[in-house]
Short mmCIF file of C-alpha atoms in Angstrom, two decimals:
data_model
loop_
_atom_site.label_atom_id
_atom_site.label_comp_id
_atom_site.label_asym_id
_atom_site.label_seq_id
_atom_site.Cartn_x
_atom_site.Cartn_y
_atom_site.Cartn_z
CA UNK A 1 23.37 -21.92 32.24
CA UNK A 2 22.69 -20.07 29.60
CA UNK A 3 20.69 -16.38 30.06
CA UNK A 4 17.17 -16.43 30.56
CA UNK A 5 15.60 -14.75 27.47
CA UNK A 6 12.18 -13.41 27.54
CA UNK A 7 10.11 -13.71 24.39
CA UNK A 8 7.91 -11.09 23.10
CA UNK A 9 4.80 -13.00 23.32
CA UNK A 10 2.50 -13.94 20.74
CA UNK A 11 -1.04 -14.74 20.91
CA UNK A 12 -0.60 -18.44 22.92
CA UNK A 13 -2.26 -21.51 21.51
CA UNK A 14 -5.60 -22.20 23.54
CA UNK A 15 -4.78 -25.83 24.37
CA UNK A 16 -7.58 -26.00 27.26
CA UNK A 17 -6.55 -27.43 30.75
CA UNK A 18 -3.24 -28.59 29.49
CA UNK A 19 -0.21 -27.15 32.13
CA UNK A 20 2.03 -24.37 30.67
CA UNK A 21 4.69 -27.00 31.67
CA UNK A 22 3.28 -29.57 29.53
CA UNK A 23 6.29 -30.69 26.56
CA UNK A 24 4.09 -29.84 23.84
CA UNK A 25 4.65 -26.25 24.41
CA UNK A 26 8.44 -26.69 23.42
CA UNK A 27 7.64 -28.76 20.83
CA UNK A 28 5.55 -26.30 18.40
CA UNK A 29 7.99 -23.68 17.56
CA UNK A 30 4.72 -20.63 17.66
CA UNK A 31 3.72 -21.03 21.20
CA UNK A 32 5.20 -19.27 23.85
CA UNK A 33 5.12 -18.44 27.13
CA UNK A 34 2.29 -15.66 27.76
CA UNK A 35 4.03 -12.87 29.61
CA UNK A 36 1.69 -10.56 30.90
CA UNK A 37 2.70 -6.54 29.82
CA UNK A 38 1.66 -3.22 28.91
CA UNK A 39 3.47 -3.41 25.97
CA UNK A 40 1.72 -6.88 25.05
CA UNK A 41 -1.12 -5.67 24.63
CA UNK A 42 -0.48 -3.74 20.99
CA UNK A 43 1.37 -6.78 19.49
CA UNK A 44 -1.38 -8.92 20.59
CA UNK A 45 -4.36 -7.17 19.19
CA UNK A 46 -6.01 -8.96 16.39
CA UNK A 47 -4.58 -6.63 13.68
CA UNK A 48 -1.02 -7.68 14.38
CA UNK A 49 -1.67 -11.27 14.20
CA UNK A 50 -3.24 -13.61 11.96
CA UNK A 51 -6.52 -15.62 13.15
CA UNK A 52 -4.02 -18.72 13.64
CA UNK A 53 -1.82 -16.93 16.16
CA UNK A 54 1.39 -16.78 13.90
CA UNK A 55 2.46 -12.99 13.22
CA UNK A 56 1.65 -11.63 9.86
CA UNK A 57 4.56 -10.71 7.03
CA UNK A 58 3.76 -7.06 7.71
CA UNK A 59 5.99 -4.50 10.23
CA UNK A 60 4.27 -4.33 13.98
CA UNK A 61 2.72 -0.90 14.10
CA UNK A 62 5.15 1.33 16.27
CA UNK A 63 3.82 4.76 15.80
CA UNK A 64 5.94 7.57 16.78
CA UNK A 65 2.47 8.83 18.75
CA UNK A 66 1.91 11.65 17.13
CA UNK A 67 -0.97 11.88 14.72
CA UNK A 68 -2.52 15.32 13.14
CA UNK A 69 -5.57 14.58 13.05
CA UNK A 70 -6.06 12.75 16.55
CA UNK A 71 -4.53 16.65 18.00
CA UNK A 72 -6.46 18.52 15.59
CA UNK A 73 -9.72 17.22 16.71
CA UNK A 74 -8.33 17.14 20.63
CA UNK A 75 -7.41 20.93 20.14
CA UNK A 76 -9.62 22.52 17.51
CA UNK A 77 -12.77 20.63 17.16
CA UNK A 78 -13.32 18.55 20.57
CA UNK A 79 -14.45 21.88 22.36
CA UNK A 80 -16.28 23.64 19.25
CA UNK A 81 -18.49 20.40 18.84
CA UNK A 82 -19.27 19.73 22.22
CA UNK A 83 -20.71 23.47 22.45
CA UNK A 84 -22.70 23.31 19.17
CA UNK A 85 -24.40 20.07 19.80
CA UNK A 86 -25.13 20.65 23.57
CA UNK A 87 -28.89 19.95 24.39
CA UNK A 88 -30.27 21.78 27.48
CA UNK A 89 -33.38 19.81 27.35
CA UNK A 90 -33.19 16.13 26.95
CA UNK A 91 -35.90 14.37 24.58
CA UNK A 92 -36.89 11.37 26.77
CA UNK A 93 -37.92 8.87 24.85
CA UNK A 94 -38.58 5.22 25.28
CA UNK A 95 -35.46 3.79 25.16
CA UNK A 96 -35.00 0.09 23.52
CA UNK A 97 -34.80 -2.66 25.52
CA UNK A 98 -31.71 -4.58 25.96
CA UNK A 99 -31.39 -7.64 23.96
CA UNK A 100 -33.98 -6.14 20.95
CA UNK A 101 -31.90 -5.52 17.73
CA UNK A 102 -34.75 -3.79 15.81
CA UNK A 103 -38.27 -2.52 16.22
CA UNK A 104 -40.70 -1.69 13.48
CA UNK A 105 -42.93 1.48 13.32
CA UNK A 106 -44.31 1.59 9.85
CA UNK A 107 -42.27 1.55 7.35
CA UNK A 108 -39.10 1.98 9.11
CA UNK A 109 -37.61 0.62 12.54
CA UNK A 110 -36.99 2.66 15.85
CA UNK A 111 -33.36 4.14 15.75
CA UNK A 112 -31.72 3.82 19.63
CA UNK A 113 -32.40 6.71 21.79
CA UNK A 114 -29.59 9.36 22.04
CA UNK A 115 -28.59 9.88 25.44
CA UNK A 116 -28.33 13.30 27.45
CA UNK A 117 -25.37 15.96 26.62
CA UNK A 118 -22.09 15.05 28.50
CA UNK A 119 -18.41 16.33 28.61
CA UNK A 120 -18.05 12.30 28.30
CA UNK A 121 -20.32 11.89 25.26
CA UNK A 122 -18.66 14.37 22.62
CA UNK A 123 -18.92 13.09 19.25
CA UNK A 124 -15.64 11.57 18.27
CA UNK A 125 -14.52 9.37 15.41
CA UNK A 126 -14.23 5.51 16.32
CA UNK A 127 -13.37 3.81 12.96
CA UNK A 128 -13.40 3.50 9.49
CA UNK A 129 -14.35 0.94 7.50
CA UNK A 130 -13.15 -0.11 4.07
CA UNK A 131 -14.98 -2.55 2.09
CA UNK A 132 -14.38 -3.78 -1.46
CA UNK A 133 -17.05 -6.16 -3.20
CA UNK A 134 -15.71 -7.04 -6.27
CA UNK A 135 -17.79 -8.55 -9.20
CA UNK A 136 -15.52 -10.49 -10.83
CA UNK A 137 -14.81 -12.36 -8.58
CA UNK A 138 -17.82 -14.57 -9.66
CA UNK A 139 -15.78 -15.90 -12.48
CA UNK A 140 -12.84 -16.27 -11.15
CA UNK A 141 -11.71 -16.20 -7.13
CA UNK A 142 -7.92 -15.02 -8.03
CA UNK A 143 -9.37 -11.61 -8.93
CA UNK A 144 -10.36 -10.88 -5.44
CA UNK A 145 -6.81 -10.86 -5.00
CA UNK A 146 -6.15 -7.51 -7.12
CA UNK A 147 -8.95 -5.87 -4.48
CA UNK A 148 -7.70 -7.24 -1.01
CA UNK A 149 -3.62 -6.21 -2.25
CA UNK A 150 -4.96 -2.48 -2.95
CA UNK A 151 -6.42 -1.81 -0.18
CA UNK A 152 -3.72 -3.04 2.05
CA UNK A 153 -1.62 -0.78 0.21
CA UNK A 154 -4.05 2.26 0.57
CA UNK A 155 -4.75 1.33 4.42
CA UNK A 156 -1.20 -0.64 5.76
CA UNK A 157 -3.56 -3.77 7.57
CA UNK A 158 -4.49 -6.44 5.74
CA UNK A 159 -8.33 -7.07 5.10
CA UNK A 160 -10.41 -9.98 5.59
CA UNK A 161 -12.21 -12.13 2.91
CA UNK A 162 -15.87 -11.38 2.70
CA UNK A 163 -17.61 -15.28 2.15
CA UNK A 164 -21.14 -14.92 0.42
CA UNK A 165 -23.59 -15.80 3.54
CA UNK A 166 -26.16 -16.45 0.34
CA UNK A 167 -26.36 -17.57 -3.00
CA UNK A 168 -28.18 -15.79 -5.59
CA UNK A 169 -29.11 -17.63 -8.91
CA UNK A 170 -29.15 -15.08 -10.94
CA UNK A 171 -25.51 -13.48 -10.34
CA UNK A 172 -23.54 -16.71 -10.30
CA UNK A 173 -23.50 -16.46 -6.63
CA UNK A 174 -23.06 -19.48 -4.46
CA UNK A 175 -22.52 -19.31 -0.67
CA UNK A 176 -19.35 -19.80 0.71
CA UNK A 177 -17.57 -17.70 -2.55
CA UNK A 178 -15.15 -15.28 -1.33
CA UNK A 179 -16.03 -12.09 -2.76
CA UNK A 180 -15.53 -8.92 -1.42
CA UNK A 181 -12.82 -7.87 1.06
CA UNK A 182 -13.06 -5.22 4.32
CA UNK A 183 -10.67 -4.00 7.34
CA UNK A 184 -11.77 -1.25 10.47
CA UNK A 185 -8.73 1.00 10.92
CA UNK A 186 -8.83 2.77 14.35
CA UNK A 187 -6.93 5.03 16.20
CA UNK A 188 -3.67 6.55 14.68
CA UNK A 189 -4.34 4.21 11.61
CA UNK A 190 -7.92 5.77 11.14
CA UNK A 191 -6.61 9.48 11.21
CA UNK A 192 -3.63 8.66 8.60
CA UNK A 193 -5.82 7.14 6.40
CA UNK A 194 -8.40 10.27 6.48
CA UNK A 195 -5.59 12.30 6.34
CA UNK A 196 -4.87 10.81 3.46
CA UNK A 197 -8.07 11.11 2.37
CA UNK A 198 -8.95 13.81 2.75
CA UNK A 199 -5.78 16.20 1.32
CA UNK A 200 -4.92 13.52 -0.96
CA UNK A 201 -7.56 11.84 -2.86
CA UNK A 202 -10.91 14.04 -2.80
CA UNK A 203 -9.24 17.13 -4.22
CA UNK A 204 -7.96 15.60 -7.06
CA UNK A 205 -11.34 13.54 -7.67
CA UNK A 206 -13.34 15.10 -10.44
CA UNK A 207 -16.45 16.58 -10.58
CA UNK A 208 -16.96 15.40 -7.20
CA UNK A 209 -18.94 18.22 -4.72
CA UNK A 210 -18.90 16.87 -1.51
CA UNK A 211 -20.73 14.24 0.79
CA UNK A 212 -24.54 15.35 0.52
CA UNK A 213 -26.38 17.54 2.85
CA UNK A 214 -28.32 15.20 4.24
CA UNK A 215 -25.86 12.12 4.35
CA UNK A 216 -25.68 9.87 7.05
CA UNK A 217 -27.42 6.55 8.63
CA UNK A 218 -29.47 8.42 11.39
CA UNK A 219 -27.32 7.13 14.02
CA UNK A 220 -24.20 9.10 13.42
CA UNK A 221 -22.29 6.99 10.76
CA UNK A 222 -21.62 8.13 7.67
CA UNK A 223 -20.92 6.36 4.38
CA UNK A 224 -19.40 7.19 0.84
CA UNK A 225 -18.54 5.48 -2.29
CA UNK A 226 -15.64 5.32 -4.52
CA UNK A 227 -15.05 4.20 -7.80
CA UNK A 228 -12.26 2.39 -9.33
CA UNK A 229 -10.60 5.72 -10.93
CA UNK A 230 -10.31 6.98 -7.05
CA UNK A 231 -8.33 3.95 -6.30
CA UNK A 232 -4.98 5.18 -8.74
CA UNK A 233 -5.33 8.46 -6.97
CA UNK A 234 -4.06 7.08 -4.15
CA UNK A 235 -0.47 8.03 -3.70
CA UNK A 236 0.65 3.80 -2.61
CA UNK A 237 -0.89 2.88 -6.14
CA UNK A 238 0.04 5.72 -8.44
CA UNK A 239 3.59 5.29 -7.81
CA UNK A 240 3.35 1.01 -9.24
CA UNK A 241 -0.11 1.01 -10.99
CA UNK A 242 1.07 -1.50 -13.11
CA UNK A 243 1.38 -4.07 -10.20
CA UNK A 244 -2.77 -4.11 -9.97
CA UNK A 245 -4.46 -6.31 -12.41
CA UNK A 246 -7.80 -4.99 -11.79
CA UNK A 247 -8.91 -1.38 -10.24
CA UNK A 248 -11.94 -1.43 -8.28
CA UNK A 249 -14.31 0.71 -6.50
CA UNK A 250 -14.58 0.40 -2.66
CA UNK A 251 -17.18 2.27 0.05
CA UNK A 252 -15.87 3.68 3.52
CA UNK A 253 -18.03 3.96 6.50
CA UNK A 254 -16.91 6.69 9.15
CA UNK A 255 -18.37 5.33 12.52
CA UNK A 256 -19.37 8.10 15.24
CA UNK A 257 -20.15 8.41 18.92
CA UNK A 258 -22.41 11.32 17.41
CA UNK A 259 -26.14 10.06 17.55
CA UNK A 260 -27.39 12.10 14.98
CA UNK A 261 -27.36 13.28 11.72
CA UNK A 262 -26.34 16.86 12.40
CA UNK A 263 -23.57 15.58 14.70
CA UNK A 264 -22.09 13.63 12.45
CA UNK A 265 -21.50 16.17 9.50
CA UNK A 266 -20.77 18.70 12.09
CA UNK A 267 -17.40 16.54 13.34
CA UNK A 268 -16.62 15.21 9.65
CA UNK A 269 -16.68 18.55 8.43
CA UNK A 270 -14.19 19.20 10.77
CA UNK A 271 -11.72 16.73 9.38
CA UNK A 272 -11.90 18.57 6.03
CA UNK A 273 -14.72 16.78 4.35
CA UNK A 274 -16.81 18.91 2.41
CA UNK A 275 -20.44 18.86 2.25
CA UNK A 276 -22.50 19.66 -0.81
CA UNK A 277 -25.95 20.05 -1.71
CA UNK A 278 -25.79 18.49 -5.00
CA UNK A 279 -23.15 19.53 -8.07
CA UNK A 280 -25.48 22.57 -9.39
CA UNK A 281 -25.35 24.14 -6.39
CA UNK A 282 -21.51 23.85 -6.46
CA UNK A 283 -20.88 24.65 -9.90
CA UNK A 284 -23.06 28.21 -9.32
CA UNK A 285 -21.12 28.63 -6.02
CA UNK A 286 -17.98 28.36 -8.28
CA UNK A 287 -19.62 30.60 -11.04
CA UNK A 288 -20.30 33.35 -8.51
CA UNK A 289 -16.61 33.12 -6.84
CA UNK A 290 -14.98 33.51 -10.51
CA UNK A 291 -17.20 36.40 -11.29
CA UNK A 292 -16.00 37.86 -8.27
CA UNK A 293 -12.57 37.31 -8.92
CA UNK A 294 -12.35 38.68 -11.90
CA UNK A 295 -14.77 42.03 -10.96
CA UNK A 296 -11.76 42.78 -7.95
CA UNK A 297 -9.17 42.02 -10.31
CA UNK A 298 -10.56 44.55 -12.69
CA UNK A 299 -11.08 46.94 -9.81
CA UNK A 300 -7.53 46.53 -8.76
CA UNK B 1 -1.73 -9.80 -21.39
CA UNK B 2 1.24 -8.82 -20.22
CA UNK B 3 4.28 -9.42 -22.51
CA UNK B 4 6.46 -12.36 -21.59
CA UNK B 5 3.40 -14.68 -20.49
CA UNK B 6 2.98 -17.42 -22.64
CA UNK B 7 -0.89 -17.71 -24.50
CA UNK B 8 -2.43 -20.64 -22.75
CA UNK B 9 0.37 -22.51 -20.94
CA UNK B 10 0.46 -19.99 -18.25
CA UNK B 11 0.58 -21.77 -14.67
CA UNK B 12 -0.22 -18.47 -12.88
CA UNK B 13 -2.94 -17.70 -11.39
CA UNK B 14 -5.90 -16.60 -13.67
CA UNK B 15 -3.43 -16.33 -16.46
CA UNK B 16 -1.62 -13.10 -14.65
CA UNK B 17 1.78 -13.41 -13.14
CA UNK B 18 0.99 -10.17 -11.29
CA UNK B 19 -1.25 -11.97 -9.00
CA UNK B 20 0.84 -15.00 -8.34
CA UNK B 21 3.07 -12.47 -6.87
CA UNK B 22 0.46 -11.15 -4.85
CA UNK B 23 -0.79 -14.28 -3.64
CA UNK B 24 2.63 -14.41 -2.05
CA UNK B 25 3.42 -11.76 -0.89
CA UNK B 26 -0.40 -11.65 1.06
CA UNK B 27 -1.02 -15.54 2.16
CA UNK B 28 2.46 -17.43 1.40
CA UNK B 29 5.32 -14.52 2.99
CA UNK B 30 6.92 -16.40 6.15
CA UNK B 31 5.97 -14.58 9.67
CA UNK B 32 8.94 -12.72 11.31
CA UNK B 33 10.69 -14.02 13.57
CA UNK B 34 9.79 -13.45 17.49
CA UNK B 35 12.08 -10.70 18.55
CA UNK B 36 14.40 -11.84 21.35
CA UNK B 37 15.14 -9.71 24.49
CA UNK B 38 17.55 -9.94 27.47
CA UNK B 39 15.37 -8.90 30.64
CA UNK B 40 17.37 -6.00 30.88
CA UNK B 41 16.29 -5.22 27.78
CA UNK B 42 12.76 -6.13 28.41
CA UNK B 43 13.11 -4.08 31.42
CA UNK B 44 14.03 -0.95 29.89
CA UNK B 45 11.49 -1.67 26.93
CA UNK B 46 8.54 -2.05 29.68
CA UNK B 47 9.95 0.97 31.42
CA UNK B 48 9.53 3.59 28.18
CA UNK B 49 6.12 2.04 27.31
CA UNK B 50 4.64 2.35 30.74
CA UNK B 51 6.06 6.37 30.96
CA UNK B 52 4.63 6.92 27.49
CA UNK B 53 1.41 5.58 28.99
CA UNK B 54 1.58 7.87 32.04
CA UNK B 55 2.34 10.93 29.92
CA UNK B 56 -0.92 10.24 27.56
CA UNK B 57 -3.20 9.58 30.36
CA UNK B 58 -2.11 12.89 32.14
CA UNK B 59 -3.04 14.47 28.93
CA UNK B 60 -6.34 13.13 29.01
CA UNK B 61 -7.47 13.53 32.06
CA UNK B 62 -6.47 17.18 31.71
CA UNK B 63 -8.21 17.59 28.68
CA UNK B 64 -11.21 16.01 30.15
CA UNK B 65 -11.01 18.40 33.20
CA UNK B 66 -11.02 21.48 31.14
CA UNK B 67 -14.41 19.88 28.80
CA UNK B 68 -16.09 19.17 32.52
CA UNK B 69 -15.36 22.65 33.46
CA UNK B 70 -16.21 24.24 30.69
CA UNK B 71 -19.57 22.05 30.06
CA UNK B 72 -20.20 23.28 33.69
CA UNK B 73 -20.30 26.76 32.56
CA UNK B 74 -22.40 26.10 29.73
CA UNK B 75 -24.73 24.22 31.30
CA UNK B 76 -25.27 27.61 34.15
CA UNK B 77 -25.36 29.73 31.86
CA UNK B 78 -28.42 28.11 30.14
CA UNK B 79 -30.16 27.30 33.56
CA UNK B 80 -29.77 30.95 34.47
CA UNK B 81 -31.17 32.16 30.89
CA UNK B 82 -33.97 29.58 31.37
CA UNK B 83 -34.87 31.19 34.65
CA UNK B 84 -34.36 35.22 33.82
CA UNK B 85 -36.42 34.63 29.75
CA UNK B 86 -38.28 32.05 29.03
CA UNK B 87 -38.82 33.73 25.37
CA UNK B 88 -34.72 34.24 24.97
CA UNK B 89 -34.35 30.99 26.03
CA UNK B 90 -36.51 29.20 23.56
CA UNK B 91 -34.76 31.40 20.94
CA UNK B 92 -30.92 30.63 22.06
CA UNK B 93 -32.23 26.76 21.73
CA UNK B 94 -32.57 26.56 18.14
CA UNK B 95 -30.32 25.94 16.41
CA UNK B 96 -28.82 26.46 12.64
CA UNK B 97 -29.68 23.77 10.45
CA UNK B 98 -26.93 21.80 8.71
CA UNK B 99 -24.10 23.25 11.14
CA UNK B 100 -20.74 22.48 9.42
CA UNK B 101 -17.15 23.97 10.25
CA UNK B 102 -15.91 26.22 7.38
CA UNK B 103 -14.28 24.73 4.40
CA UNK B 104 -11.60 26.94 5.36
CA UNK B 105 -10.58 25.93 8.31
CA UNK B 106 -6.69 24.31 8.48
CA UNK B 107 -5.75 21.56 10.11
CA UNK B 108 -3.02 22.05 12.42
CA UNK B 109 0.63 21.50 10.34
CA UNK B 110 3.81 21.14 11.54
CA UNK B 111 5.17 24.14 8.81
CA UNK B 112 3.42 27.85 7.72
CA UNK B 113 1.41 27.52 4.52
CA UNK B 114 3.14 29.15 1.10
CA UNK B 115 0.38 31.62 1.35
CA UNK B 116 0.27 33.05 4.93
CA UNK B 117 -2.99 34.93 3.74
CA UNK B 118 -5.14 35.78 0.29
CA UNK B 119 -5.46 39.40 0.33
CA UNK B 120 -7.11 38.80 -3.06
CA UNK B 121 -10.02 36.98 -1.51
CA UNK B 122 -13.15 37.68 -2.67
CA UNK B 123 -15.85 38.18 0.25
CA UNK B 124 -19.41 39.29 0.63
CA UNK B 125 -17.94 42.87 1.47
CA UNK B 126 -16.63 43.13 -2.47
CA UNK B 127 -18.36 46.06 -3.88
CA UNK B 128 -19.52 45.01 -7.16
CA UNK B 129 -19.39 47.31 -10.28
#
């Protein structure tokens, strides 16, 4: 009898109240015997596997564990933040009732109550999102294609296909085109693409201050834009820019546990990411720095 | 157009052979194969995964013991300042607009920096001619 090999499971065909017994389970090659693990649980997520169950072309992510930013922010920031936005005296206000997405009060809607400050409730980074919409895809689908490739390079997961939900007359838009592309990296993913980010790409973009003072959504997320030069400055598409038929531009959202504003600068600044008033104020803060400079190296 | 590609009888897609060759490589590469083990082998994998497991939630739950503790402290410390000044109180509760970490600071690195330290940096302190 030959050895009984176990098979690193796959997500398993949901064939309803059929038996796990039943022949059709050895006759399509894909499905396999669900073995309940630890270790399952990382090659079964969604971002190893394709919607259909069969693995994607890419490597399984095996991390060595270790990621920079993940210790940075558990050794230097975690504490630091948790002290600067501590509340002594909780705002009560009327929190929204389950079940309500959105509540109008003028001209904008209520924003969910932030809760009380916890140990527990430390603002923390929970994901990034990248998300390309890419115009020329109106003419043509097979453009899309240059947009969802680069940013599976810049990233390492494949995005999904963004269908239009409506059409619009006036831009060529039907619904049901595919035209715009977006994946959430979390955990170690998330930090190596900041990382990346943030020592990589923003210093060498140009004339670029810094997020804006008062960025953010009001509920601790905070977005940014890119255009298509930031793409090449990415070091997976510098090294074969030729391979890309089209650049484009892309936005990232960095999703909090912070519930405000404040919060939410406070912990991205940590990572690095600068924060600017607007590029005057930069360009005099330069001006004054070089003055400097030179006045000490005069002295010296 | 890219040299090579013939002017109208192209058969690739959108008349660039760069994206056929991303259309295959993203939709059309064929899926790995399922990686075989003996249970031995599946034993010993388990094993490592589950210990790796153990160690990081340790870590955690230390960390998290040392934020409880020290939230603890915090949260005295302002209880006890409510209670001796209300006026110090009020003032310790605002806070500095706009709060951000120093564009200075360094993420922790596995190597020194080049330069340990600018002595050439120019700070508020400068005396200026």
């Amino acid at each position: 009898m030959p050895p009984r090999i176990r098979y690193i499971p796959v997500r398993t065909l949901d064939l309803g109240l059929l038996p796990k017994t039943s022949p059709i389970y050895r006759a399509i090659p894909t499905i396999q015997q669900r073995v309940k693990s630890t270790a399952s649980a990382s090659r079964n997520s969604d971002h190893n596997n394709d919607v259909d169950g069969k693995p994607l072309p890419q490597a399984p992510t095996y991390t060595t564990g270790l990621s920079r930013l993940r210790e940075h922010y558990a050794t230097s920031l975690q504490e630091d933040i948790m002290i600067t936005s501590y509340r002594h005296h909780h705002k009560k206000q009327k929190p929204i009732p389950e079940g309500v997405t959105s509540i109008p009060k003028g001209n904008h809607h209520i924003k969910p109550a932030p809760k009380p400050s916890s140990p527990s409730r430390i603002p923390e980074l929970v994901k990034i999102d990248v998300h390309c919409m890419m115009k020329e895809a109106l003419t043509s689908k097979y453009n899309l294609l240059s947009g969802i490739m680069a940013i599976q390079s810049i990233t390492g997961e494949t995005p999904e296909i963004i269908f239009a939900k409506t059409g619009v007359h006036n831009w060529k838009l039907r619904k049901g085109m595919p035209i715009g592309c977006r994946v959430t990296l979390k955990g170690d993913k998330m930090y190596q693409f900041l990382d990346k980010l943030v020592e990589v790409v923003l210093p060498k973009m140009k004339e670029w201050p810094g997020l804006s003072e008062g960025a953010g959504d009001g509920t601790g997320n905070i977005g940014m834009g890119f255009p298509p030069s930031a793409l090449s400055l990415f070091p997976e598409i510098e090294n074969n820019f030729d391979m890309y038929p089209r650049m484009t531009g892309f936005d990232i959202t960095f999703n909090t546990t912070a519930y405000t504003n404040l919060d939410a600068r406070l912990l991205m600044s940590g990572f690095n990411m600068p924060f600017q008033r607007s590029s005057a104020a930069a360009r005099k803060v330069a001006a004054e720095d070089q003055k400097r400079v030179q006045q000490s190296l005069s002295e010296a | 157009m890219r040299a090579g590609a013939k002017k109208g009888a192209s058969t690739s897609l959108n008349g660039d052979v760069r994206n056929d060759l991303i259309k295959k490589v993203l939709f059309d590469a064929p899926p790995r194969p399922a990686i075989r083990l003996t249970p031995e082998d599946f034993e010993r994998h388990e094993t490592i995964e589950r210990a790796w497991k153990l160690v990081r939630q340790q870590r955690k739950q230390e960390q998290e013991k040392g934020l409880a503790r020290k939230f603890e402290m915090m949260r005295k410390a302002n209880a006890e300042l409510e209670a001796t000044s209300p006026v110090l109180f009020k003032h310790s509760q605002s806070k500095e607009r706009n709060a951000v970490f120093p564009r200075q600071l360094r993420t922790l690195t596995d190597t020194p920096p080049k330069q340990i330290w600018n002595y050439r940096q120019p700070t508020n302190a400068t005396p200026k001619a």
